[in-house]
XYZ file of C-alpha atoms in Angstrom:
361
model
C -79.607 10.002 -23.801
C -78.821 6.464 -24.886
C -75.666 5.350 -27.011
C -76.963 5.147 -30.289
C -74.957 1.623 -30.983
C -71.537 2.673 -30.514
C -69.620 2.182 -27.366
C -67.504 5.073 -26.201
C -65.240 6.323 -23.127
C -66.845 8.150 -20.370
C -68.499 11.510 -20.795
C -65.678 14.322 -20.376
C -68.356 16.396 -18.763
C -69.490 15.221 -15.432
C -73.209 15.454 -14.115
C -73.864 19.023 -13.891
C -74.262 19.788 -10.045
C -77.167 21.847 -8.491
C -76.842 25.833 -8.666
C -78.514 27.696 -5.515
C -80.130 29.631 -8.483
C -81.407 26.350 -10.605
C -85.280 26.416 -9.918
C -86.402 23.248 -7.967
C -87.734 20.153 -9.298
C -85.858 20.041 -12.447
C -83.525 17.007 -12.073
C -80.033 17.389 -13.530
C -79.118 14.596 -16.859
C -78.059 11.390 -16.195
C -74.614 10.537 -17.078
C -73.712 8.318 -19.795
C -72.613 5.118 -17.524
C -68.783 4.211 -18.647
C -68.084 1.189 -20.738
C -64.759 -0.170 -19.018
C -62.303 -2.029 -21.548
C -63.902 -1.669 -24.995
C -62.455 0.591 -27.172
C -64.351 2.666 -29.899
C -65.632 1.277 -33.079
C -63.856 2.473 -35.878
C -66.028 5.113 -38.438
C -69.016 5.079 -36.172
C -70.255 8.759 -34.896
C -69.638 9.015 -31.679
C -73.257 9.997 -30.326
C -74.040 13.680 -29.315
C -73.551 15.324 -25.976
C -76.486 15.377 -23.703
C -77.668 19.235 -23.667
C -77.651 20.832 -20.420
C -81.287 21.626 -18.996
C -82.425 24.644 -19.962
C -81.778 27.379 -17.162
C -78.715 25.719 -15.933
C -75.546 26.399 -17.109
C -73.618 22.988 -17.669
C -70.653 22.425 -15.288
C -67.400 23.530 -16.294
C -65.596 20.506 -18.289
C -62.855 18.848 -15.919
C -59.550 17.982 -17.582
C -58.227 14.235 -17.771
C -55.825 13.846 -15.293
C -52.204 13.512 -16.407
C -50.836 10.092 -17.212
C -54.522 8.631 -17.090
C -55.539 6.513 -20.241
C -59.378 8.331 -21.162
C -61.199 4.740 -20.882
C -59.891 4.577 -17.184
C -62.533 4.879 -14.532
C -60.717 6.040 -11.564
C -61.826 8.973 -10.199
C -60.361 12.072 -9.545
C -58.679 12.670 -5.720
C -56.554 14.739 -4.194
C -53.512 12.270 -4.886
C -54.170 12.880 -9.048
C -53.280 16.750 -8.263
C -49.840 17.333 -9.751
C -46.748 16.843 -7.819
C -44.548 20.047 -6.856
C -41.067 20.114 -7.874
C -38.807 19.918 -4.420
C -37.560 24.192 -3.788
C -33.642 24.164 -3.840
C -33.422 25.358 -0.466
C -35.323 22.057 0.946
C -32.644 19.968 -1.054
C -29.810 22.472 0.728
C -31.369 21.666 4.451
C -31.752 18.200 4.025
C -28.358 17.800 2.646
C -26.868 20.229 5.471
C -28.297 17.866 8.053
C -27.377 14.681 6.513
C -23.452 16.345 6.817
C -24.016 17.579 10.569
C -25.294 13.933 12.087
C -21.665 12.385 9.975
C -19.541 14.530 11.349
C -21.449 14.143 15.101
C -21.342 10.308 14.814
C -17.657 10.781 13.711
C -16.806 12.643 16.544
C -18.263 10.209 18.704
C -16.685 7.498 17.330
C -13.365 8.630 16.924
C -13.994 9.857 20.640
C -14.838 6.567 22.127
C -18.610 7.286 23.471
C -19.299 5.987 19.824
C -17.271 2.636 19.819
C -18.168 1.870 23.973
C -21.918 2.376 22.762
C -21.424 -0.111 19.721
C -18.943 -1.888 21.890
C -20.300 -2.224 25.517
C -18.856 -1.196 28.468
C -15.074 0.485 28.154
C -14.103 -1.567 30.929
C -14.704 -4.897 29.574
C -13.466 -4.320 26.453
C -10.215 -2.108 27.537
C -6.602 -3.731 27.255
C -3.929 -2.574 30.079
C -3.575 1.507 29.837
C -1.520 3.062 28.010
C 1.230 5.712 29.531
C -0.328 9.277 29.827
C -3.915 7.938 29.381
C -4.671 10.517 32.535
C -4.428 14.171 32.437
C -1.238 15.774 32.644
C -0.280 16.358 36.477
C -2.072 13.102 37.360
C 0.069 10.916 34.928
C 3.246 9.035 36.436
C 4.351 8.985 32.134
C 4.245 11.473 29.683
C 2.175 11.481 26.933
C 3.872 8.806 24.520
C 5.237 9.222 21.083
C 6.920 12.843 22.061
C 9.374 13.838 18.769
C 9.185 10.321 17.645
C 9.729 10.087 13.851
C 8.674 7.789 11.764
C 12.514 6.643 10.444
C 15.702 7.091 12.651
C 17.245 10.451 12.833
C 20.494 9.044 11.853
C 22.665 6.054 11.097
C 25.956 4.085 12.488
C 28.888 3.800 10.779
C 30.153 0.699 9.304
C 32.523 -0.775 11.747
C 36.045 -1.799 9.936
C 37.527 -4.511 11.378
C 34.915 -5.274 13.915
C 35.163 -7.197 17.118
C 33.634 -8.913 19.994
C 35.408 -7.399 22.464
C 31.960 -5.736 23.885
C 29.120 -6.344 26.553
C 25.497 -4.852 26.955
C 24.494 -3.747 30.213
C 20.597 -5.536 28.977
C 19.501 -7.212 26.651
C 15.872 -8.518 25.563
C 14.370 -11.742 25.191
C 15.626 -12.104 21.722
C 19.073 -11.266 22.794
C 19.124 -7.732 21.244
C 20.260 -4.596 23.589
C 17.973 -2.756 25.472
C 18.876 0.641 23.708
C 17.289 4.695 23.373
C 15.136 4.676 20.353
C 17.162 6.014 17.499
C 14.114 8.018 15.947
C 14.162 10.932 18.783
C 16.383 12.700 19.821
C 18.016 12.335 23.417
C 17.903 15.533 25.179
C 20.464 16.299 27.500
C 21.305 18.635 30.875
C 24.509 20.168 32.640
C 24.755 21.144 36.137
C 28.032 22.627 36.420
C 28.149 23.888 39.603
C 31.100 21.749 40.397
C 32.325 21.605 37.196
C 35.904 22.967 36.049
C 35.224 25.649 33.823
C 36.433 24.652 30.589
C 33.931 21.471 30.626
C 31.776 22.840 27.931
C 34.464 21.513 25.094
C 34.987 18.722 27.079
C 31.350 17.580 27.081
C 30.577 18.693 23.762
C 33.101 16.704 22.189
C 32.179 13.838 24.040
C 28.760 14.102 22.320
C 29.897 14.228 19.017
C 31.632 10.820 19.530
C 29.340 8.961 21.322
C 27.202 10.625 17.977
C 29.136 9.464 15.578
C 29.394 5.950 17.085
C 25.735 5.082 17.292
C 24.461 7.491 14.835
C 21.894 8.691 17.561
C 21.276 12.535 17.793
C 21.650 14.509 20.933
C 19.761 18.022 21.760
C 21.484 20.274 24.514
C 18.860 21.997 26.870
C 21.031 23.984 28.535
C 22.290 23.882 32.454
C 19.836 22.612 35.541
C 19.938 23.074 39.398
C 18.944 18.762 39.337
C 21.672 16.755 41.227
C 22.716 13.369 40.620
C 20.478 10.775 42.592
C 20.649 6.795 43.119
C 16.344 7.079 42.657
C 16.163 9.856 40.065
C 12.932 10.066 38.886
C 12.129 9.551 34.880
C 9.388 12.116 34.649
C 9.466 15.151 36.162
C 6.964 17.160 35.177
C 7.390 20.169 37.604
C 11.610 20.872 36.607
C 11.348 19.534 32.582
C 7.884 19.550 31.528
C 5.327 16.646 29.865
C 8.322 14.765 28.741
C 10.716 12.420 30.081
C 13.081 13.888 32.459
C 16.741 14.659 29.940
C 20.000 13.070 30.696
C 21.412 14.690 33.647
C 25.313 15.363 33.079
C 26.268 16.597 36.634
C 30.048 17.149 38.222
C 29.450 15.697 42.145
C 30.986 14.682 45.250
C 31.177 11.178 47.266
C 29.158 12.958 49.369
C 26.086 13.132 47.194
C 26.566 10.333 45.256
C 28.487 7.451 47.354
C 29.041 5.431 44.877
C 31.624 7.802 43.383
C 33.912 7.035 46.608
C 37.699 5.490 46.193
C 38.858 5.413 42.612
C 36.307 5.464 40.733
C 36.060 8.940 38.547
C 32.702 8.562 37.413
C 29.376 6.682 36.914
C 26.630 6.386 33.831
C 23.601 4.693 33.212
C 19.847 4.892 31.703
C 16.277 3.970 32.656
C 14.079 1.651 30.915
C 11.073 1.588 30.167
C 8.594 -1.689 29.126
C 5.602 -2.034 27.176
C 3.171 -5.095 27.677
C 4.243 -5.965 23.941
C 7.696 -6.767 24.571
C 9.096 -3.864 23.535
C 11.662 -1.980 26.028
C 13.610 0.852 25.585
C 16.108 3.824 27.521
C 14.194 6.753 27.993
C 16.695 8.794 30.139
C 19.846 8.488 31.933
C 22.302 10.483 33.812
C 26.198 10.353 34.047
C 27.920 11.612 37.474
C 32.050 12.742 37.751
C 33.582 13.013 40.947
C 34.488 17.181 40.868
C 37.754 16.836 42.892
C 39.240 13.679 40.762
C 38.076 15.615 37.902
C 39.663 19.034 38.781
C 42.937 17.221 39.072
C 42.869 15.052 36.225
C 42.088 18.088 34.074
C 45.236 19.853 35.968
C 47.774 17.279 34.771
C 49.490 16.582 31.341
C 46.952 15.617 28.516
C 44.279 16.548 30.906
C 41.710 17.719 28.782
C 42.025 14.359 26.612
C 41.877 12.142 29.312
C 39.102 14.292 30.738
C 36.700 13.678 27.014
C 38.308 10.190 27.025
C 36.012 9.622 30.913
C 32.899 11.665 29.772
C 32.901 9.046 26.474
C 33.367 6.294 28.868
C 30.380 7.026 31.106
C 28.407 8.137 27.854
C 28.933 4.533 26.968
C 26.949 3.150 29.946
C 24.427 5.508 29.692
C 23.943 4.067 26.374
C 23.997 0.371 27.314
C 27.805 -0.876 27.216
C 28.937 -2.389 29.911
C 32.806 -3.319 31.154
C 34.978 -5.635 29.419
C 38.210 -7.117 30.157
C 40.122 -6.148 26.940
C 42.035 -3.249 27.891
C 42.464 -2.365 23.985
C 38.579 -0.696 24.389
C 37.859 2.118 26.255
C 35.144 0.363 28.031
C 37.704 -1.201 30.030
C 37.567 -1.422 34.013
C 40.198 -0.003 34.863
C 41.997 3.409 33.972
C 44.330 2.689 30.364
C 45.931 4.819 27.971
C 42.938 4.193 25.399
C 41.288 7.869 24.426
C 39.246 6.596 22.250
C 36.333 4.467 21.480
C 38.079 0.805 19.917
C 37.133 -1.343 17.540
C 34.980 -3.719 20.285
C 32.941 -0.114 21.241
C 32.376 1.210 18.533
C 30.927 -2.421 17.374
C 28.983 -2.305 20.382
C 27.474 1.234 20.007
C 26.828 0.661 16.355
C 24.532 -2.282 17.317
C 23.002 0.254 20.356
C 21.833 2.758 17.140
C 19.966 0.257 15.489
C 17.358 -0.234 18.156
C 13.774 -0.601 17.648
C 11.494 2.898 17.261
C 8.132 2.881 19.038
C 5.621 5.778 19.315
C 3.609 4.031 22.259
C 6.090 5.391 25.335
């Protein structure tokens, strides 16, 4: 059936579509072709449905698609079928795995394959090793940064009057002492074999001062079988641990330690240690007394206070003074009547606290 004048949308019923029951040779109505673009005339009739053929029952009327204006022509597909809302769970997974692959490329990165991938190879792009880069018992260093705070453990006095009367056994480029790092603590042995036996006070107050003086802290580890040695070793993993080796306090005899022939009483001094950065540092030491010039100092008058006043002497050089002329200081070369640390010392050791920290030895 024709329009009758009045232009319209498309049919809403499509051509009806052969039944296997609708008896043959009875074509099916045309459709009404679509007039794209024009829109109805206002207060004209639209015109009346074509009637189905008789015998056929008309197909079953298709509803407009969603979001389609009625005068559009597209036809109907399988991408017009309404979307279905995304389950929770899906949403769950995909987030899940979105978290798993960050925290597997953070891994890598923050384990190196990440960065040498982004990088290229670890070998061009490496600077000079680190100490304890290697597994422990293949290292010749111990893991760096061990007890290393992040402020020193303590302070120096204020030295009142001070003086110059004082020498550094190193000093840097700058001209500042090569000195133990004052934020961790220096641990510390006794082998008393050899030792008088009331050299517990005697060491312990030597401690204190050389304490006070710098405002460095010591820790006591308690008593070793180590001897004194010209070529001790800094690390020794086997006897102390992953750490550097502690200061070895030791009461000896020229005969292990030759330098302690003649006079001299006793003998004190650190290792260093030097990063490619510039910065250097002690990281252990050891002080040696001669046990028979010891035994008989500590057997005359004002023994036990000379005997403190030669622990704090050596305790000096292990912490980077050296020998000066002015026999006012205790760091003189020769024996004196000073028992105490003097004005030029403690100047000195106050200068010895206020060395540089470092977490990278």
């Amino acid at each position: 059936m024709e329009p009758d004048g009045s232009a319209k949308g498309p049919d809403p019923y499509p051509p009806a579509r052969r039944s296997p029951d609708e008896p043959a040779g009875v074509p099916p109505a045309a459709p009404v072709p679509p007039v794209v673009g024009v829109s109805p005339v206002v207060g004209v009739p639209p015109a009346a449905p074509v009637p189905p053929v008789v015998g056929v029952p008309p197909a079953a009327p298709v509803p407009p698609a969603v979001g389609v204006p009625p005068w559009s022509t597209h036809p109907r597909g399988p991408l017009d079928q309404p979307t279905r809302p995304i389950k929770h769970s899906s949403i769950v997974a995909v987030f899940f795995l979105f978290v798993v692959l960050g925290l597997v490329c953070a891994g890598a990165y923050f384990g190196g394959e990440l960065q040498q991938w982004m990088g290229g190879s670890s070998t061009a792009q490496s600077q000079a090793p680190r100490p304890g880069v290697l597994p422990f018992g293949q290292r010749e260093d111990p893991l760096p940064g061990r007890e290393e705070a992040d402020a020193p453990l303590g302070t120096p006095p204020v030295v009142r009057p001070t003086s110059s009367s004082y020498k550094f056994l190193a000093v840097k480029d700058d001209g500042s002492p090569v000195a133990y790092s004052p934020c961790r603590p220096i641990h510390y042995v006794v082998n008393s074999t050899r030792a008088p036996a009331s050299w517990q006070p005697l060491v312990e107050e030597a401690i204190r001062q050389a304490s006070l003086a710098t405002g460095l802290q010591f820790i006591y580890d308690g008593p070793t079988s180590e001897l004194p040695s010209a070529n001790r070793e800094g690390y020794q993993p086997e006897m102390y641990g992953d750490r550097w080796a502690p200061v070895l306090i030791a009461w000896s005899t020229p005969e292990e330690v030759p330098r302690l022939a003649g006079q001299t009483v006793g003998l004190g001094g650190s290792s260093s240690i030097g990063l490619s950065n510039g910065y250097k540092a002690y990281v252990t030491g050891s002080v040696a007394l001669d046990a028979p010039q010891f035994t008989g100092i500590m057997d005359s008058p004002r023994g036990r206070e000379i005997g403190v006043a030669v622990i704090m002497h050596e305790l000096g050089h292990l912490l980077g003074l050296d020998h000066v002329d002015d026999p006012r200081q205790l760091m003189y070369d020769q024996a004196s009547w000073v028992r105490q640390y003097a004005a030029g010392d403690r100047t000195g050791l106050a200068e010895l606290g206020k060395g540089p920290c470092s977490k990278n030895f």
